XYZ file of C-alpha atoms in Angstrom:
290
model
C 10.934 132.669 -155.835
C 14.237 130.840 -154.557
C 17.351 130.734 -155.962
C 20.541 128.725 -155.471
C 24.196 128.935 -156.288
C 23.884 125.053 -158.143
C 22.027 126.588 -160.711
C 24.154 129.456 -161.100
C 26.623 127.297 -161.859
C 24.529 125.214 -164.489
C 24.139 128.283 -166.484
C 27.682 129.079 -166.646
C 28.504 125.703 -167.299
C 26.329 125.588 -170.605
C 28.254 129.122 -171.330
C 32.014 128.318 -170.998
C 30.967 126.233 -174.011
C 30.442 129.487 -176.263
C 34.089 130.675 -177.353
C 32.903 134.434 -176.701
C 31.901 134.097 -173.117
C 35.245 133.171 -171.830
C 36.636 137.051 -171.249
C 33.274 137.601 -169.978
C 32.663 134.907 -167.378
C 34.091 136.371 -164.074
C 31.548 139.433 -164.760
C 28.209 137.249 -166.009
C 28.722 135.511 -162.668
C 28.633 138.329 -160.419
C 25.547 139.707 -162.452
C 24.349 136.695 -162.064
C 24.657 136.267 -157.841
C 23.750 139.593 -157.316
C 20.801 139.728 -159.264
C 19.707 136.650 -157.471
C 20.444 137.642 -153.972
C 18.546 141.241 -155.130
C 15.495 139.085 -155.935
C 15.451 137.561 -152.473
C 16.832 139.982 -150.526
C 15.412 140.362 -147.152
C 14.358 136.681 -147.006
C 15.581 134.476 -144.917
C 13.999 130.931 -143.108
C 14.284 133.351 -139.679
C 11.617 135.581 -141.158
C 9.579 132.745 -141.937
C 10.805 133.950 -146.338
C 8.866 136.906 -146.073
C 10.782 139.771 -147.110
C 11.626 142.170 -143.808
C 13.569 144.867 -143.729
C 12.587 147.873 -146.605
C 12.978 150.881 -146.646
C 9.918 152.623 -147.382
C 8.858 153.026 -143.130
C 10.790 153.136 -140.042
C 10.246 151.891 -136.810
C 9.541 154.858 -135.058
C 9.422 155.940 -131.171
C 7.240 154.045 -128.964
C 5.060 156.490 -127.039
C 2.504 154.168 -125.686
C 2.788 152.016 -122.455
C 5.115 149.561 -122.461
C 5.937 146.625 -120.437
C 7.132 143.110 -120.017
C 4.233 140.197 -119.404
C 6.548 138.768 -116.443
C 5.514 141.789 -115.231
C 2.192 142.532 -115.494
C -0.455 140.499 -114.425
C -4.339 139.787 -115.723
C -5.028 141.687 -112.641
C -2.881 144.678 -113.361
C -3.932 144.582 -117.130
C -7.203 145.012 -116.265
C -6.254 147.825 -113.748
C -4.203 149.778 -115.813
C -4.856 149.473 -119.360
C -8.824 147.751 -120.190
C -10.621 150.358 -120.080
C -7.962 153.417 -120.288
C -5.086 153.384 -122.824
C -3.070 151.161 -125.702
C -0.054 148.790 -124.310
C 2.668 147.021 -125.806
C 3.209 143.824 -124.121
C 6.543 142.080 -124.526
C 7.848 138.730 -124.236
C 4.966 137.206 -125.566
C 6.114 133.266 -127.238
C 2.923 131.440 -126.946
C 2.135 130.949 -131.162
C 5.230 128.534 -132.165
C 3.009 126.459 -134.581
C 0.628 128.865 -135.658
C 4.600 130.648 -136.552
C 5.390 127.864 -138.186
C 2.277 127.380 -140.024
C 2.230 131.083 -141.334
C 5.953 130.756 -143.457
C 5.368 131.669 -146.669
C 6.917 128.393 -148.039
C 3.896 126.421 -146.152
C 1.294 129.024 -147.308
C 2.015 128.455 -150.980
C 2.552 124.949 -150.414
C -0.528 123.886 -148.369
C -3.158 126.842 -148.827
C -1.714 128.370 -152.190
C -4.803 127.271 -154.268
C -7.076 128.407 -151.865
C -9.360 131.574 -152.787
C -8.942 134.724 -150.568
C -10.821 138.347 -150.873
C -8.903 141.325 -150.656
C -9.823 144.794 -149.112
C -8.303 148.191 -149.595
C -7.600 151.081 -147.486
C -11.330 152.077 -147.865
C -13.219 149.845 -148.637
C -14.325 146.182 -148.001
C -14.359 142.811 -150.052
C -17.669 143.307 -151.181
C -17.984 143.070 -154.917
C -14.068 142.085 -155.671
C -13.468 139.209 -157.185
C -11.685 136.509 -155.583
C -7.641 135.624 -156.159
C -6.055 132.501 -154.749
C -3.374 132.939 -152.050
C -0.178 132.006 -154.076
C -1.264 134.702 -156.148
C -1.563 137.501 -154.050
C 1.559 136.546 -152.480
C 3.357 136.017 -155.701
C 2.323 138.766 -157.820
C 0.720 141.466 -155.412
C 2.350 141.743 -152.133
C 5.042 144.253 -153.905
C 6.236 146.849 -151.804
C 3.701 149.614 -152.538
C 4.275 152.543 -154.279
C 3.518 155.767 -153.023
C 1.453 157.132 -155.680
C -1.012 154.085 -154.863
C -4.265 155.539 -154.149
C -6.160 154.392 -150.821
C -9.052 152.742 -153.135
C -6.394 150.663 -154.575
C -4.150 149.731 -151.645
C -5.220 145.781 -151.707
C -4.404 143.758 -148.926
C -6.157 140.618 -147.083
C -7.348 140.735 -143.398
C -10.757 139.736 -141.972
C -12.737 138.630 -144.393
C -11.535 134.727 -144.279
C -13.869 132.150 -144.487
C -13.770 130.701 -140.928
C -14.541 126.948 -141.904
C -12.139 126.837 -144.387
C -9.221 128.031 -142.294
C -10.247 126.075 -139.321
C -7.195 123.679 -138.727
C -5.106 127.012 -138.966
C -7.014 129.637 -137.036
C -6.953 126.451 -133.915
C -3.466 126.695 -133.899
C -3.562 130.261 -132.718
C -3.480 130.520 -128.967
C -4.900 133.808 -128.153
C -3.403 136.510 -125.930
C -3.583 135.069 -122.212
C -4.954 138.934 -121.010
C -8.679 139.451 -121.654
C -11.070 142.122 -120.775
C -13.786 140.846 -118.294
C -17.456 140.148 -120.252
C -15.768 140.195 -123.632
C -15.424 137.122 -125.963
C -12.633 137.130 -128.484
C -12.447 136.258 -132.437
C -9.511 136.451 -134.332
C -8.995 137.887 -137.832
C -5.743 137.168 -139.817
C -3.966 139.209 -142.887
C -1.404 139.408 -144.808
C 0.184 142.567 -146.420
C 2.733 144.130 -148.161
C 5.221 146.792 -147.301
C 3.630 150.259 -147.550
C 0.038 148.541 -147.351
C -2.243 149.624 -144.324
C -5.523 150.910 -142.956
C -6.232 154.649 -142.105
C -8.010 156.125 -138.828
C -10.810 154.646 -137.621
C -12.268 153.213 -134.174
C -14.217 149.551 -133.116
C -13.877 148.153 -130.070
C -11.452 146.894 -128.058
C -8.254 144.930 -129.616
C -5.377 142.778 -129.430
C -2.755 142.545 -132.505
C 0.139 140.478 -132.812
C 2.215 140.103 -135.942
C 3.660 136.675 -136.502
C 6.131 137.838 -139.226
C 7.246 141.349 -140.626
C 6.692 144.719 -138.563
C 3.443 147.064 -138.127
C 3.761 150.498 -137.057
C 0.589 151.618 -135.313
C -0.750 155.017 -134.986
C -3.340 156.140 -132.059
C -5.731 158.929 -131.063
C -8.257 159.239 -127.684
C -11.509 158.508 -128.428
C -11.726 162.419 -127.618
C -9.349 163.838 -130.109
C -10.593 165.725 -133.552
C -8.684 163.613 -135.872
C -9.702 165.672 -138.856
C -6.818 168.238 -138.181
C -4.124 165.277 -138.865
C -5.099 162.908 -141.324
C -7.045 163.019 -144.418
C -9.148 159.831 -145.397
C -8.286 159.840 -149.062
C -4.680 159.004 -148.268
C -3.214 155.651 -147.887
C -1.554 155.323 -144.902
C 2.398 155.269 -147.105
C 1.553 158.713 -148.138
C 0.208 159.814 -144.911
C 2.745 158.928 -143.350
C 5.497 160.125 -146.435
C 3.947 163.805 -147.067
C 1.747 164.527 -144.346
C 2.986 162.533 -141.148
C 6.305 165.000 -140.683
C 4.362 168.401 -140.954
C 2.529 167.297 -138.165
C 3.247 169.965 -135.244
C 4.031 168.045 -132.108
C 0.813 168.655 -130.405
C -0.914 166.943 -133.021
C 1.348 163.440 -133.671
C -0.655 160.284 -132.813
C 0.780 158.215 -130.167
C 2.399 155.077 -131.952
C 4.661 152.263 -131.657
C 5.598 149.475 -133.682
C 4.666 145.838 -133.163
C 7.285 143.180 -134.265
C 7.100 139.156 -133.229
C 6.893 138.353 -129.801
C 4.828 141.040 -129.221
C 0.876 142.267 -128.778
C -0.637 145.274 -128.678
C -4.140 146.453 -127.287
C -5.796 149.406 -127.378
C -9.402 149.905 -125.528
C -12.542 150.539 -126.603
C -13.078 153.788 -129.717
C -9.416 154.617 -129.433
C -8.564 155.887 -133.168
C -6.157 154.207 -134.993
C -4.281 153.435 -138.187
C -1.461 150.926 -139.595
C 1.257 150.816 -141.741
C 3.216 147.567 -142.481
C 7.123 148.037 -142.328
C 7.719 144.676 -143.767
C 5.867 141.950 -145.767
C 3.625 141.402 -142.632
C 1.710 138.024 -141.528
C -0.645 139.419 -138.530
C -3.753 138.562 -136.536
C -6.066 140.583 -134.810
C -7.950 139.253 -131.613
C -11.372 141.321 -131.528
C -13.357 141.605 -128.486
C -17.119 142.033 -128.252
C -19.565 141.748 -125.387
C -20.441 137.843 -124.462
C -23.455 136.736 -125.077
């Protein structure tokens, strides 16, 4: 939905000609504007119009690695981080048109009558029925509410038919760090504020979010996870009712991913996501070559 002040005026045009609106004008027009800029708010063409900045999430410490990629090397990657703990990686501008490709105006515009599946929290696509893109992005990428159970926390990531989405998914250059013997393979998504997926471990990952912000949540491979997050739970009220009670000894490691940005995480480490934001995201996988 857009809206613009020529319109406004329109309407209030076609009222001054009703006697009874006159005393009421200066009123109807800020109702008016500030309805309209409460529709939208949090969209702008710098977010790609995907609506950043809620309130239901924060962004958190960042308690994992973290450095520059002037400043780290393949080499060094490798060295310090493959095989042994999650990164953040900034400075990372290599997606431009695969950005520009992902706004939501071009989305609905080019792709909007395409047919996506949707997942949940706990569960995969199997068995829902399809919905086209422009409506899952019009009509169900609402920030979520927190009663929302984890069965019914709908989002879409991974299960995109690859042929289909072709010309997009070649615009996507992927990270320029790799893990030696491992082939990549990219998944994208798109989700709502308050959407996300709880604990649970594959292998070895990059994630990047092209628009909105993902906070990300991490155990060892080692750790008993069972003492600090309960699988029935979407990851909103995890994070709302259960998240703060956590004693200190027991908090994940996390930090939050925003543009320009990747984060990796090796092979089994346990982890979870929340999206701040309306996010648009992709997920490089890694798996042994073959």
């Amino acid at each position: 939905m857009t809206y613009n002040f020529h319109e406004v005026n329109l309407n209030l045009e076609v009222m001054a000609l009703l006697p009874w609106t006159h005393a009421i004008q200066p009123v109807l027009l800020l109702v008016v504007v500030a309805a309209a800029v409460a529709a939208e708010e949090g969209r702008s063409s710098q977010n790609g119009g995907w609506r950043v900045g809620g309130s239901l999430a924060d962004a958190g410490p960042c308690t994992i690695a973290r450095v520059h990629s002037s400043n780290l090397s393949l080499a060094a990657f490798v060295d310090r981080y493959a095989y042994t703990e999650p990164v953040l990686i900034d400075g990372v501008d290599q997606n431009e048109a695969f950005r520009k490709e992902c706004t939501r105006r071009n989305l609905l515009t080019a792709y909007g009558h395409r047919s996506i599946k949707l997942t949940t929290a706990t569960s995969t696509s199997l068995g829902r029925p399809p919905v086209t893109l422009q409506h899952y992005i019009e009509h169900m990428m609402e920030p979520q509410a927190l009663q929302t159970a984890a069965n019914e926390s709908l989002y879409h990531f991974g299960d995109t038919d690859r042929i289909q989405w072709k010309s997009v998914f070649d615009l996507y250059n992927f990270p320029e760090y790799e893990v030696p013997e491992m082939a990549p393979m990219i998944s994208f998504g798109l989700g709502g504020a308050g959407t996300g997926v709880p604990m649970h471990f594959h292998g070895p990952t990059f994630a990047e979010v092209i628009y909105g912000r993902k906070r990300w949540f991490f155990y060892p491979p080692t750790a008993d996870i069972r003492t600090s997050y309960h699988s029935d739970l979407s990851m909103l009220q995890w994070y709302i009712e259960d998240y703060p009670l956590l004693p200190l000894a027991n908090r994940p490691l996390e930090c939050t991913l925003e543009p320009n940005q990747i984060i990796y995480f090796p092979d089994r480490w346990w982890h979870s996501t929340l999206n701040i934001d309306e996010s648009v995201f992709v997920s490089t996988f890694l798996s042994p070559r073959v």
